[in-house]
mmCIF file of C-alpha atoms in Angstrom:
data_model
loop_
_atom_site.group_PDB
_atom_site.id
_atom_site.type_symbol
_atom_site.label_atom_id
_atom_site.label_comp_id
_atom_site.label_asym_id
_atom_site.label_seq_id
_atom_site.Cartn_x
_atom_site.Cartn_y
_atom_site.Cartn_z
ATOM 1 C CA MET X 1 22.312 7.535 -4.204
ATOM 2 C CA THR X 2 22.136 4.715 -1.788
ATOM 3 C CA SER X 3 21.506 1.393 -3.180
ATOM 4 C CA LEU X 4 18.943 -1.074 -2.141
ATOM 5 C CA VAL X 5 19.993 -4.175 -0.516
ATOM 6 C CA LEU X 6 17.375 -6.809 0.061
ATOM 7 C CA SER X 7 17.497 -9.814 2.419
ATOM 8 C CA ALA X 8 15.470 -13.159 2.143
ATOM 9 C CA SER X 9 15.050 -13.535 5.485
ATOM 10 C CA THR X 10 13.639 -10.093 6.256
ATOM 11 C CA THR X 11 11.561 -10.090 3.014
ATOM 12 C CA LEU X 12 9.583 -13.094 4.145
ATOM 13 C CA PRO X 13 6.972 -13.540 7.180
ATOM 14 C CA GLN X 14 8.311 -14.895 10.365
ATOM 15 C CA ASP X 15 6.534 -18.141 9.657
ATOM 16 C CA ALA X 16 7.389 -18.291 5.855
ATOM 17 C CA GLY X 17 7.412 -22.016 5.798
ATOM 18 C CA ALA X 18 3.692 -22.271 6.919
ATOM 19 C CA ALA X 19 2.929 -19.428 4.623
ATOM 20 C CA ALA X 20 0.879 -19.677 1.317
ATOM 21 C CA LEU X 21 2.808 -17.039 -0.839
ATOM 22 C CA ALA X 22 2.308 -15.944 -4.475
ATOM 23 C CA GLY X 23 4.226 -13.040 -6.197
ATOM 24 C CA ARG X 24 5.427 -12.063 -9.711
ATOM 25 C CA VAL X 25 8.521 -11.870 -11.382
ATOM 26 C CA TRP X 26 9.657 -10.532 -14.648
ATOM 27 C CA ARG X 27 11.184 -13.397 -17.027
ATOM 28 C CA PRO X 28 13.772 -11.565 -19.527
ATOM 29 C CA ASP X 29 13.869 -14.974 -21.500
ATOM 30 C CA LEU X 30 10.155 -14.704 -22.077
ATOM 31 C CA GLY X 31 9.876 -10.973 -22.060
ATOM 32 C CA GLY X 32 7.080 -10.657 -19.611
ATOM 33 C CA PRO X 33 6.026 -11.657 -16.112
ATOM 34 C CA ALA X 34 5.265 -14.950 -14.555
ATOM 35 C CA VAL X 35 3.111 -15.533 -11.473
ATOM 36 C CA VAL X 36 5.279 -17.435 -8.878
ATOM 37 C CA THR X 37 5.068 -18.821 -5.636
ATOM 38 C CA LEU X 38 7.853 -19.729 -2.887
ATOM 39 C CA ARG X 39 8.838 -23.505 -2.190
ATOM 40 C CA ASP X 40 11.920 -24.452 -0.039
ATOM 41 C CA GLY X 41 13.612 -20.996 -0.637
ATOM 42 C CA GLN X 42 12.865 -21.279 -4.493
ATOM 43 C CA LEU X 43 10.700 -19.238 -6.976
ATOM 44 C CA VAL X 44 8.464 -21.507 -8.889
ATOM 45 C CA ASP X 45 6.738 -20.021 -12.082
ATOM 46 C CA ILE X 46 2.992 -21.434 -11.925
ATOM 47 C CA THR X 47 1.885 -19.292 -14.983
ATOM 48 C CA ALA X 48 0.640 -22.346 -16.817
ATOM 49 C CA GLU X 49 -1.784 -22.990 -14.254
ATOM 50 C CA PHE X 50 -2.426 -19.505 -13.252
ATOM 51 C CA PRO X 51 -1.772 -16.925 -15.932
ATOM 52 C CA THR X 52 -2.372 -13.920 -13.890
ATOM 53 C CA SER X 53 -2.552 -13.187 -10.216
ATOM 54 C CA ARG X 54 -5.938 -12.331 -10.751
ATOM 55 C CA ASP X 55 -6.688 -15.624 -11.786
ATOM 56 C CA LEU X 56 -5.044 -17.298 -8.553
ATOM 57 C CA CYS X 57 -6.848 -15.050 -6.395
ATOM 58 C CA GLU X 58 -10.201 -15.895 -7.895
ATOM 59 C CA SER X 59 -9.915 -19.394 -7.223
ATOM 60 C CA ALA X 60 -12.091 -21.162 -4.970
ATOM 61 C CA ASP X 61 -9.070 -21.823 -2.366
ATOM 62 C CA PRO X 62 -6.040 -19.669 -3.660
ATOM 63 C CA ALA X 63 -3.878 -21.198 -0.747
ATOM 64 C CA ALA X 64 -4.725 -24.713 -1.611
ATOM 65 C CA ALA X 65 -4.560 -24.063 -5.166
ATOM 66 C CA LEU X 66 -1.077 -22.695 -4.885
ATOM 67 C CA ARG X 67 0.431 -25.367 -2.696
ATOM 68 C CA THR X 68 -0.660 -28.203 -5.577
ATOM 69 C CA ALA X 69 0.266 -25.842 -8.750
ATOM 70 C CA LYS X 70 2.924 -27.523 -10.773
ATOM 71 C CA GLY X 71 5.452 -25.146 -12.229
ATOM 72 C CA GLU X 72 9.144 -24.381 -13.390
ATOM 73 C CA GLY X 73 11.872 -23.386 -10.969
ATOM 74 C CA LEU X 74 13.249 -19.982 -11.759
ATOM 75 C CA GLY X 75 16.214 -19.533 -9.150
ATOM 76 C CA SER X 76 16.490 -18.898 -5.437
ATOM 77 C CA LEU X 77 14.596 -16.083 -3.729
ATOM 78 C CA ALA X 78 17.821 -14.672 -2.408
ATOM 79 C CA ASP X 79 19.304 -14.495 -5.973
ATOM 80 C CA ILE X 80 16.353 -12.980 -7.599
ATOM 81 C CA LEU X 81 15.947 -10.217 -4.738
ATOM 82 C CA ALA X 82 19.452 -9.403 -5.363
ATOM 83 C CA ASN X 83 18.705 -8.686 -8.880
ATOM 84 C CA THR X 84 15.546 -6.838 -8.163
ATOM 85 C CA PRO X 85 16.903 -3.052 -7.554
ATOM 86 C CA VAL X 86 17.411 -1.279 -10.925
ATOM 87 C CA ASP X 87 21.271 -0.253 -9.650
ATOM 88 C CA GLY X 88 23.546 -3.098 -10.866
ATOM 89 C CA ARG X 89 20.720 -5.228 -12.250
ATOM 90 C CA ASP X 90 21.606 -8.014 -14.791
ATOM 91 C CA PRO X 91 18.439 -7.285 -17.560
ATOM 92 C CA LYS X 92 19.378 -11.195 -18.796
ATOM 93 C CA ARG X 93 18.170 -12.397 -15.066
ATOM 94 C CA PRO X 94 14.744 -12.504 -13.646
ATOM 95 C CA TRP X 95 13.548 -9.744 -10.826
ATOM 96 C CA LEU X 96 10.898 -9.539 -8.490
ATOM 97 C CA LEU X 97 7.772 -7.484 -9.276
ATOM 98 C CA SER X 98 4.459 -6.094 -7.451
ATOM 99 C CA PRO X 99 2.504 -9.186 -6.825
ATOM 100 C CA LEU X 100 -0.641 -7.730 -8.309
ATOM 101 C CA ASP X 101 -1.524 -7.499 -12.094
ATOM 102 C CA LEU X 102 -5.265 -6.961 -13.197
ATOM 103 C CA GLN X 103 -6.667 -6.135 -9.889
ATOM 104 C CA ALA X 104 -8.247 -2.569 -9.406
ATOM 105 C CA VAL X 105 -5.911 -0.658 -6.941
ATOM 106 C CA LYS X 106 -8.085 1.088 -4.253
ATOM 107 C CA ALA X 107 -7.570 2.771 -1.016
ATOM 108 C CA ALA X 108 -9.274 3.704 1.977
ATOM 109 C CA GLY X 109 -8.590 7.057 3.414
ATOM 110 C CA VAL X 110 -8.807 8.486 7.329
ATOM 111 C CA THR X 111 -9.400 5.138 8.655
ATOM 112 C CA PHE X 112 -7.395 5.758 11.614
ATOM 113 C CA ALA X 113 -7.764 8.548 14.337
ATOM 114 C CA VAL X 114 -4.095 9.869 14.189
ATOM 115 C CA SER X 115 -4.030 9.855 10.472
ATOM 116 C CA MET X 116 -7.445 11.377 10.334
ATOM 117 C CA LEU X 117 -6.252 14.575 12.670
ATOM 118 C CA GLU X 118 -3.262 14.894 10.137
ATOM 119 C CA ARG X 119 -5.620 15.294 7.468
ATOM 120 C CA VAL X 120 -7.636 17.664 9.179
ATOM 121 C CA ILE X 121 -4.342 19.419 10.029
ATOM 122 C CA GLU X 122 -3.336 19.468 6.122
ATOM 123 C CA GLU X 123 -6.566 20.953 5.185
ATOM 124 C CA LYS X 124 -6.421 23.628 7.728
ATOM 125 C CA ALA X 125 -2.713 24.496 6.820
ATOM 126 C CA ARG X 126 -3.504 24.677 3.322
ATOM 127 C CA GLY X 127 -0.458 22.805 2.084
ATOM 128 C CA ASN X 128 2.037 24.827 4.567
ATOM 129 C CA PRO X 129 4.010 22.403 6.961
ATOM 130 C CA ALA X 130 5.072 25.578 8.684
ATOM 131 C CA ALA X 131 1.673 26.126 10.172
ATOM 132 C CA ALA X 132 1.140 22.536 10.980
ATOM 133 C CA ALA X 133 2.336 22.347 14.529
ATOM 134 C CA THR X 134 0.205 24.971 15.849
ATOM 135 C CA ILE X 135 -2.878 23.865 14.003
ATOM 136 C CA ARG X 136 -2.011 20.420 15.543
ATOM 137 C CA THR X 137 -2.186 21.637 19.095
ATOM 138 C CA GLU X 138 -5.237 23.693 18.525
ATOM 139 C CA ILE X 139 -7.202 20.709 17.115
ATOM 140 C CA GLY X 140 -6.051 18.456 19.663
ATOM 141 C CA LYS X 141 -7.396 20.598 22.371
ATOM 142 C CA LEU X 142 -10.876 20.763 20.486
ATOM 143 C CA ILE X 143 -11.332 17.126 19.821
ATOM 144 C CA GLY X 144 -8.607 15.137 21.818
ATOM 145 C CA ASP X 145 -6.069 12.930 20.045
ATOM 146 C CA ASP X 146 -7.813 9.440 20.680
ATOM 147 C CA LEU X 147 -10.845 8.934 18.843
ATOM 148 C CA SER X 148 -10.061 4.970 18.048
ATOM 149 C CA LYS X 149 -12.821 4.039 20.344
ATOM 150 C CA LEU X 150 -15.343 6.359 18.336
ATOM 151 C CA LYS X 151 -17.454 3.971 15.969
ATOM 152 C CA PRO X 152 -18.042 5.968 12.768
ATOM 153 C CA GLY X 153 -21.719 6.425 11.957
ATOM 154 C CA SER X 154 -22.516 5.929 15.802
ATOM 155 C CA PRO X 155 -24.735 8.378 17.953
ATOM 156 C CA GLU X 156 -21.817 9.507 19.751
ATOM 157 C CA ALA X 157 -20.115 10.239 16.417
ATOM 158 C CA MET X 158 -22.895 12.104 15.007
ATOM 159 C CA HIS X 159 -23.187 14.139 18.525
ATOM 160 C CA LEU X 160 -19.533 15.020 18.107
ATOM 161 C CA LYS X 161 -20.198 16.236 14.385
ATOM 162 C CA GLU X 162 -22.817 18.459 15.729
ATOM 163 C CA VAL X 163 -20.771 19.845 18.372
ATOM 164 C CA LEU X 164 -17.747 20.441 15.898
ATOM 165 C CA ILE X 165 -20.064 22.385 13.514
ATOM 166 C CA LYS X 166 -21.296 24.641 15.881
ATOM 167 C CA GLN X 167 -17.723 25.545 16.777
ATOM 168 C CA GLY X 168 -16.780 26.035 13.221
ATOM 169 C CA ALA X 169 -14.159 23.081 13.225
ATOM 170 C CA TRP X 170 -16.136 20.697 11.260
ATOM 171 C CA SER X 171 -13.789 19.426 8.334
ATOM 172 C CA GLN X 172 -14.340 17.012 5.279
ATOM 173 C CA TYR X 173 -11.746 14.681 6.787
ATOM 174 C CA LEU X 174 -13.738 14.203 9.908
ATOM 175 C CA GLU X 175 -16.772 13.342 7.754
ATOM 176 C CA VAL X 176 -15.395 10.247 6.387
ATOM 177 C CA GLY X 177 -13.570 9.758 9.480
ATOM 178 C CA ILE X 178 -16.306 9.507 12.093
ATOM 179 C CA GLY X 179 -19.453 9.661 9.605
ATOM 180 C CA PRO X 180 -21.065 6.697 8.139
ATOM 181 C CA ASP X 181 -19.345 6.627 4.651
ATOM 182 C CA ALA X 182 -15.835 5.476 4.210
ATOM 183 C CA GLU X 183 -13.634 7.316 1.986
ATOM 184 C CA ILE X 184 -12.722 4.544 -0.695
ATOM 185 C CA PHE X 185 -10.856 5.973 -3.899
ATOM 186 C CA THR X 186 -8.755 4.543 -6.704
ATOM 187 C CA LYS X 187 -5.183 4.779 -5.751
ATOM 188 C CA ALA X 188 -3.531 3.638 -9.030
ATOM 189 C CA PRO X 189 -4.396 1.757 -12.414
ATOM 190 C CA ALA X 190 -4.339 -1.698 -12.633
ATOM 191 C CA MET X 191 -0.821 -3.033 -13.831
ATOM 192 C CA SER X 192 0.919 0.236 -12.347
ATOM 193 C CA THR X 193 1.957 -0.916 -8.921
ATOM 194 C CA VAL X 194 5.840 -1.279 -8.085
ATOM 195 C CA GLY X 195 7.070 -3.990 -5.590
ATOM 196 C CA THR X 196 9.654 -4.371 -3.077
ATOM 197 C CA GLY X 197 13.269 -3.265 -4.126
ATOM 198 C CA ALA X 198 11.762 -0.779 -6.667
ATOM 199 C CA ASP X 199 12.296 2.983 -6.649
ATOM 200 C CA ALA X 200 9.087 4.665 -5.520
ATOM 201 C CA GLY X 201 8.019 8.036 -6.907
ATOM 202 C CA LEU X 202 7.510 11.576 -5.334
ATOM 203 C CA HIS X 203 6.164 14.170 -7.831
ATOM 204 C CA PRO X 204 8.844 16.851 -7.729
ATOM 205 C CA ALA X 205 6.282 19.728 -7.417
ATOM 206 C CA SER X 206 5.747 18.428 -3.750
ATOM 207 C CA SER X 207 7.982 19.706 -0.989
ATOM 208 C CA TRP X 208 5.928 18.183 1.812
ATOM 209 C CA ASN X 209 5.139 14.345 1.692
ATOM 210 C CA ASN X 210 5.329 11.137 3.497
ATOM 211 C CA PRO X 211 5.193 7.368 3.312
ATOM 212 C CA GLU X 212 2.024 5.818 4.383
ATOM 213 C CA PRO X 213 2.461 2.266 5.896
ATOM 214 C CA GLU X 214 -0.588 0.142 5.208
ATOM 215 C CA ILE X 215 -2.033 -3.448 4.999
ATOM 216 C CA VAL X 216 -3.474 -4.129 1.648
ATOM 217 C CA LEU X 217 -6.493 -6.504 1.436
ATOM 218 C CA ILE X 218 -6.719 -8.970 -1.682
ATOM 219 C CA VAL X 219 -10.483 -9.088 -2.426
ATOM 220 C CA ALA X 220 -11.814 -11.350 -4.906
ATOM 221 C CA SER X 221 -14.687 -10.338 -7.426
ATOM 222 C CA ASP X 222 -17.137 -12.554 -5.610
ATOM 223 C CA GLU X 223 -16.363 -10.221 -2.523
ATOM 224 C CA ARG X 224 -14.368 -12.753 -0.491
ATOM 225 C CA ILE X 225 -11.409 -11.736 1.040
ATOM 226 C CA VAL X 226 -8.529 -13.835 0.190
ATOM 227 C CA GLY X 227 -5.352 -12.651 1.411
ATOM 228 C CA ALA X 228 -3.249 -9.729 2.242
ATOM 229 C CA THR X 229 0.109 -7.832 1.652
ATOM 230 C CA LEU X 230 1.932 -4.587 2.447
ATOM 231 C CA GLY X 231 1.750 -1.313 1.040
ATOM 232 C CA ASN X 232 3.140 2.149 0.936
ATOM 233 C CA ASP X 233 0.303 4.714 -0.305
ATOM 234 C CA VAL X 234 2.810 7.542 -1.117
ATOM 235 C CA ASN X 235 1.228 10.877 -0.275
ATOM 236 C CA LEU X 236 1.864 14.519 -1.326
ATOM 237 C CA ARG X 237 0.481 16.375 1.905
ATOM 238 C CA ASP X 238 0.965 19.723 0.388
ATOM 239 C CA VAL X 239 -0.925 18.902 -2.825
ATOM 240 C CA GLU X 240 -3.765 17.195 -0.784
ATOM 241 C CA GLY X 241 -3.765 20.124 1.878
ATOM 242 C CA ARG X 242 -4.370 22.720 -0.943
ATOM 243 C CA SER X 243 -7.643 20.942 -2.086
ATOM 244 C CA ALA X 244 -9.006 17.420 -1.522
ATOM 245 C CA LEU X 245 -10.093 17.655 -5.122
ATOM 246 C CA LEU X 246 -6.566 17.332 -5.849
ATOM 247 C CA LEU X 247 -6.329 13.768 -4.509
ATOM 248 C CA GLY X 248 -5.688 12.203 -7.792
ATOM 249 C CA LYS X 249 -2.573 14.331 -8.211
ATOM 250 C CA ALA X 250 -1.479 13.746 -4.697
ATOM 251 C CA LYS X 251 -1.950 9.856 -4.929
ATOM 252 C CA ASP X 252 -1.628 8.535 -8.322
ATOM 253 C CA ASN X 253 1.860 9.315 -9.940
ATOM 254 C CA ASN X 254 4.485 7.045 -11.542
ATOM 255 C CA ALA X 255 5.653 4.575 -8.958
ATOM 256 C CA ALA X 256 3.764 5.946 -6.271
ATOM 257 C CA ALA X 257 1.652 2.891 -5.213
ATOM 258 C CA ALA X 258 4.236 0.278 -3.490
ATOM 259 C CA VAL X 259 2.673 -3.188 -2.887
ATOM 260 C CA GLY X 260 4.401 -6.313 -1.654
ATOM 261 C CA PRO X 261 6.590 -8.362 -1.050
ATOM 262 C CA PHE X 262 3.979 -11.440 -1.792
ATOM 263 C CA ILE X 263 0.322 -11.841 -1.450
ATOM 264 C CA ARG X 264 -0.200 -14.212 1.640
ATOM 265 C CA PHE X 265 -3.417 -16.005 1.268
ATOM 266 C CA PHE X 266 -5.763 -16.940 4.061
ATOM 267 C CA ASP X 267 -5.580 -20.587 5.227
ATOM 268 C CA ALA X 268 -6.019 -22.309 8.665
ATOM 269 C CA GLY X 269 -2.895 -20.543 9.953
ATOM 270 C CA PHE X 270 -3.546 -17.139 8.757
ATOM 271 C CA THR X 271 -6.872 -15.397 8.839
ATOM 272 C CA LEU X 272 -8.226 -11.969 8.605
ATOM 273 C CA ASP X 273 -8.428 -12.126 12.282
ATOM 274 C CA HIS X 274 -4.490 -12.216 12.282
ATOM 275 C CA ILE X 275 -4.500 -8.864 10.267
ATOM 276 C CA ARG X 276 -6.782 -7.160 12.569
ATOM 277 C CA LYS X 277 -4.104 -7.819 15.506
ATOM 278 C CA THR X 278 -1.024 -7.100 13.467
ATOM 279 C CA THR X 279 1.505 -4.359 13.941
ATOM 280 C CA VAL X 280 3.197 -2.427 11.176
ATOM 281 C CA THR X 281 6.261 -0.852 11.596
ATOM 282 C CA LEU X 282 7.718 1.840 9.456
ATOM 283 C CA THR X 283 11.532 2.915 9.169
ATOM 284 C CA VAL X 284 12.764 5.589 6.974
ATOM 285 C CA GLU X 285 16.533 6.079 6.711
ATOM 286 C CA GLY X 286 18.066 9.340 4.676
ATOM 287 C CA GLU X 287 21.156 9.647 3.131
ATOM 288 C CA ASP X 288 21.643 12.589 5.280
ATOM 289 C CA GLY X 289 21.766 10.401 8.411
ATOM 290 C CA PHE X 290 18.210 11.070 9.212
ATOM 291 C CA THR X 291 16.234 8.002 10.522
ATOM 292 C CA LEU X 292 12.489 7.701 11.740
ATOM 293 C CA GLU X 293 11.031 4.720 13.156
ATOM 294 C CA GLY X 294 7.369 4.193 14.140
ATOM 295 C CA SER X 295 4.671 1.345 14.702
ATOM 296 C CA SER X 296 0.966 0.936 14.893
ATOM 297 C CA SER X 297 -1.577 -1.735 15.745
ATOM 298 C CA ILE X 298 -4.345 -2.316 13.089
ATOM 299 C CA ALA X 299 -6.323 -2.909 16.090
ATOM 300 C CA LYS X 300 -6.778 0.862 16.259
ATOM 301 C CA ILE X 301 -8.381 1.043 13.290
ATOM 302 C CA SER X 302 -11.739 2.865 13.292
ATOM 303 C CA ARG X 303 -13.530 0.738 10.717
ATOM 304 C CA ASP X 304 -13.143 -3.007 10.533
ATOM 305 C CA PRO X 305 -11.326 -4.269 7.676
ATOM 306 C CA ALA X 306 -14.422 -6.490 6.303
ATOM 307 C CA ASP X 307 -16.817 -3.366 6.640
ATOM 308 C CA LEU X 308 -14.128 -1.370 4.473
ATOM 309 C CA ALA X 309 -13.948 -4.131 1.745
ATOM 310 C CA ALA X 310 -17.813 -4.201 1.891
ATOM 311 C CA GLN X 311 -17.970 -0.595 1.064
ATOM 312 C CA MET X 312 -15.678 -0.803 -1.730
ATOM 313 C CA ILE X 313 -17.562 -3.848 -3.451
ATOM 314 C CA GLY X 314 -20.957 -5.346 -3.631
ATOM 315 C CA PRO X 315 -23.898 -5.074 -5.639
ATOM 316 C CA HIS X 316 -23.501 -1.253 -6.470
ATOM 317 C CA HIS X 317 -19.964 -1.573 -7.475
ATOM 318 C CA GLN X 318 -18.463 -4.564 -9.055
ATOM 319 C CA TYR X 319 -14.751 -5.392 -9.771
ATOM 320 C CA PRO X 320 -14.657 -8.560 -12.190
ATOM 321 C CA ASP X 321 -11.103 -8.712 -11.797
ATOM 322 C CA GLY X 322 -10.808 -8.363 -8.097
ATOM 323 C CA ALA X 323 -9.187 -5.529 -6.308
ATOM 324 C CA ALA X 324 -6.563 -4.636 -3.805
ATOM 325 C CA LEU X 325 -7.338 -2.330 -0.802
ATOM 326 C CA TYR X 326 -5.241 -0.227 1.052
ATOM 327 C CA LEU X 327 -6.747 -0.005 4.497
ATOM 328 C CA GLY X 328 -5.497 3.388 5.301
ATOM 329 C CA THR X 329 -2.367 4.691 7.086
ATOM 330 C CA MET X 330 -1.982 4.155 10.838
ATOM 331 C CA PHE X 331 0.151 7.145 11.217
ATOM 332 C CA ALA X 332 1.516 10.040 9.579
ATOM 333 C CA PRO X 333 5.228 11.063 10.512
ATOM 334 C CA ILE X 334 5.516 14.138 11.869
ATOM 335 C CA LYS X 335 9.187 14.032 13.441
ATOM 336 C CA ASP X 336 11.194 17.245 12.612
ATOM 337 C CA ARG X 337 13.657 16.820 9.932
ATOM 338 C CA ASP X 338 15.509 19.902 8.859
ATOM 339 C CA ALA X 339 14.393 22.571 11.370
ATOM 340 C CA PRO X 340 12.312 22.646 14.746
ATOM 341 C CA GLY X 341 8.774 22.698 14.050
ATOM 342 C CA GLY X 342 9.089 21.787 10.417
ATOM 343 C CA GLY X 343 7.880 18.361 10.653
ATOM 344 C CA PHE X 344 8.778 15.518 8.307
ATOM 345 C CA THR X 345 8.989 15.242 4.593
ATOM 346 C CA HIS X 346 10.799 12.943 2.123
ATOM 347 C CA LYS X 347 14.393 13.440 0.615
ATOM 348 C CA TYR X 348 15.232 11.719 -2.686
ATOM 349 C CA GLY X 349 17.355 8.528 -1.469
ATOM 350 C CA ASP X 350 15.322 7.821 1.448
ATOM 351 C CA ILE X 351 15.045 4.114 2.163
ATOM 352 C CA VAL X 352 11.602 3.268 3.371
ATOM 353 C CA THR X 353 10.828 -0.203 4.821
ATOM 354 C CA ILE X 354 7.183 -1.464 5.937
ATOM 355 C CA ALA X 355 7.013 -4.530 7.606
ATOM 356 C CA ALA X 356 4.681 -7.030 9.545
ATOM 357 C CA PRO X 357 5.622 -10.188 11.074
ATOM 358 C CA GLU X 358 2.889 -12.081 9.225
ATOM 359 C CA LEU X 359 3.456 -10.401 5.825
ATOM 360 C CA GLY X 360 7.398 -9.696 5.649
ATOM 361 C CA SER X 361 8.988 -6.241 4.613
ATOM 362 C CA LEU X 362 8.488 -3.938 1.542
ATOM 363 C CA VAL X 363 11.529 -1.827 0.851
ATOM 364 C CA ASN X 364 11.729 0.963 -1.469
ATOM 365 C CA ARG X 365 13.893 3.727 -2.271
ATOM 366 C CA MET X 366 12.250 7.422 -2.857
ATOM 367 C CA LYS X 367 13.224 9.185 -6.055
ATOM 368 C CA ARG X 368 11.540 11.626 -8.683
ATOM 369 C CA THR X 369 8.510 10.067 -10.217
ATOM 370 C CA ASP X 370 10.474 10.852 -13.685
ATOM 371 C CA ALA X 371 13.475 9.409 -12.493
ATOM 372 C CA CYS X 372 11.769 5.933 -11.263
ATOM 373 C CA GLU X 373 11.403 3.170 -14.209
ATOM 374 C CA PRO X 374 8.420 4.330 -16.611
ATOM 375 C CA TRP X 375 5.192 2.297 -16.709
ATOM 376 C CA THR X 376 5.516 0.646 -20.047
ATOM 377 C CA PHE X 377 3.664 -2.736 -19.501
ATOM 378 C CA GLY X 378 0.262 -2.505 -19.135
ATOM 379 C CA ALA X 379 -2.987 -4.927 -19.630
ATOM 380 C CA SER X 380 -2.576 -5.065 -23.450
ATOM 381 C CA HIS X 381 0.948 -5.994 -23.192
ATOM 382 C CA LEU X 382 0.093 -9.003 -20.619
ATOM 383 C CA MET X 383 -2.677 -10.239 -22.969
ATOM 384 C CA ARG X 384 -0.174 -10.027 -26.058
ATOM 385 C CA HIS X 385 2.460 -11.921 -23.581
ATOM 386 C CA LEU X 386 0.234 -14.440 -22.461
ATOM 387 C CA ALA X 387 -0.995 -15.333 -25.866
ATOM 388 C CA LYS X 388 2.589 -15.748 -26.946
ATOM 389 C CA ARG X 389 3.069 -18.219 -24.202
ATOM 390 C CA GLY X 390 -0.086 -19.965 -25.294
ATOM 391 C CA LEU X 391 -1.892 -19.572 -22.122
ATOM 392 C CA LEU X 392 -5.025 -17.689 -23.376
#
């Protein structure tokens, strides 16, 4: 199976020298994770000041706090990245983790017109990829393929809903795509996400699945959006296509929530407006020689990122440890892989790279969920670890 190779230059944002970046590293010498920042190419352990990633995100000004935090050097980013993939890892040296710890991991669904149409197709195809191409053409004729200018919940959107109902073409995915209420669901438990360089999981029960390249907002418990990172909301299309009630089985599996490489906090040079205009790219490289490339601007999102965050957290739903919110996939790969009309599905060993100029790149290799590293370090283990370090 192809090994992952990570580069410090491609992992980091293009303007890394100006970016306020925070992540997490596993420290074998201490038997647990550390919160780190990047300074002059070196990763610095700032856990003594911010015991958890959550604590840093909850500070009044995370970017400023990050820049003044004192800490202990752990080594160069290049060396720690090289030791991150499990193949050939030296278990006595540090490796990079997901930048999240105690935050709730949430996701918004059906927020882009193209991915909304693919969800409708999944539902109509009942999990059968062979039927997708025909249904895609039929749905496109009926409602078009560019709904990006249609504001969800608007009178125009409600009129379209009435027309589709009369023609028997309404779908639960169109309800959350153009209706007033966004789909917000729990993607994964806190502490379960994997970072760049890790294997990402595909449940072996699925034969039609895909990566979902997304921006992930970092939201503090007081509703402030404090930063962003990249995410891969790995999806089992055949499972969700059989029934939307199988969303948990389609989304929440071992190593199926990839986040990273670092949280970039907002400051004078990087704001939510930069996120609103950024372009995310996707590359899939298979051991069979298959390659897939795509890109999309988040400017095409149907719901503003701030609106999605407001629908997730507020007076009716609190997250005392904050939350990470996947903003929804910009596109679902449909390029034929094995046979004409067969569409795209992953194969084990695929290398998936999700990148954005302002956020760097998130790289994962796809494996069976039971072949990925098992999740064994939870919130209780973190508390005991921090207590041992004298930080609680």
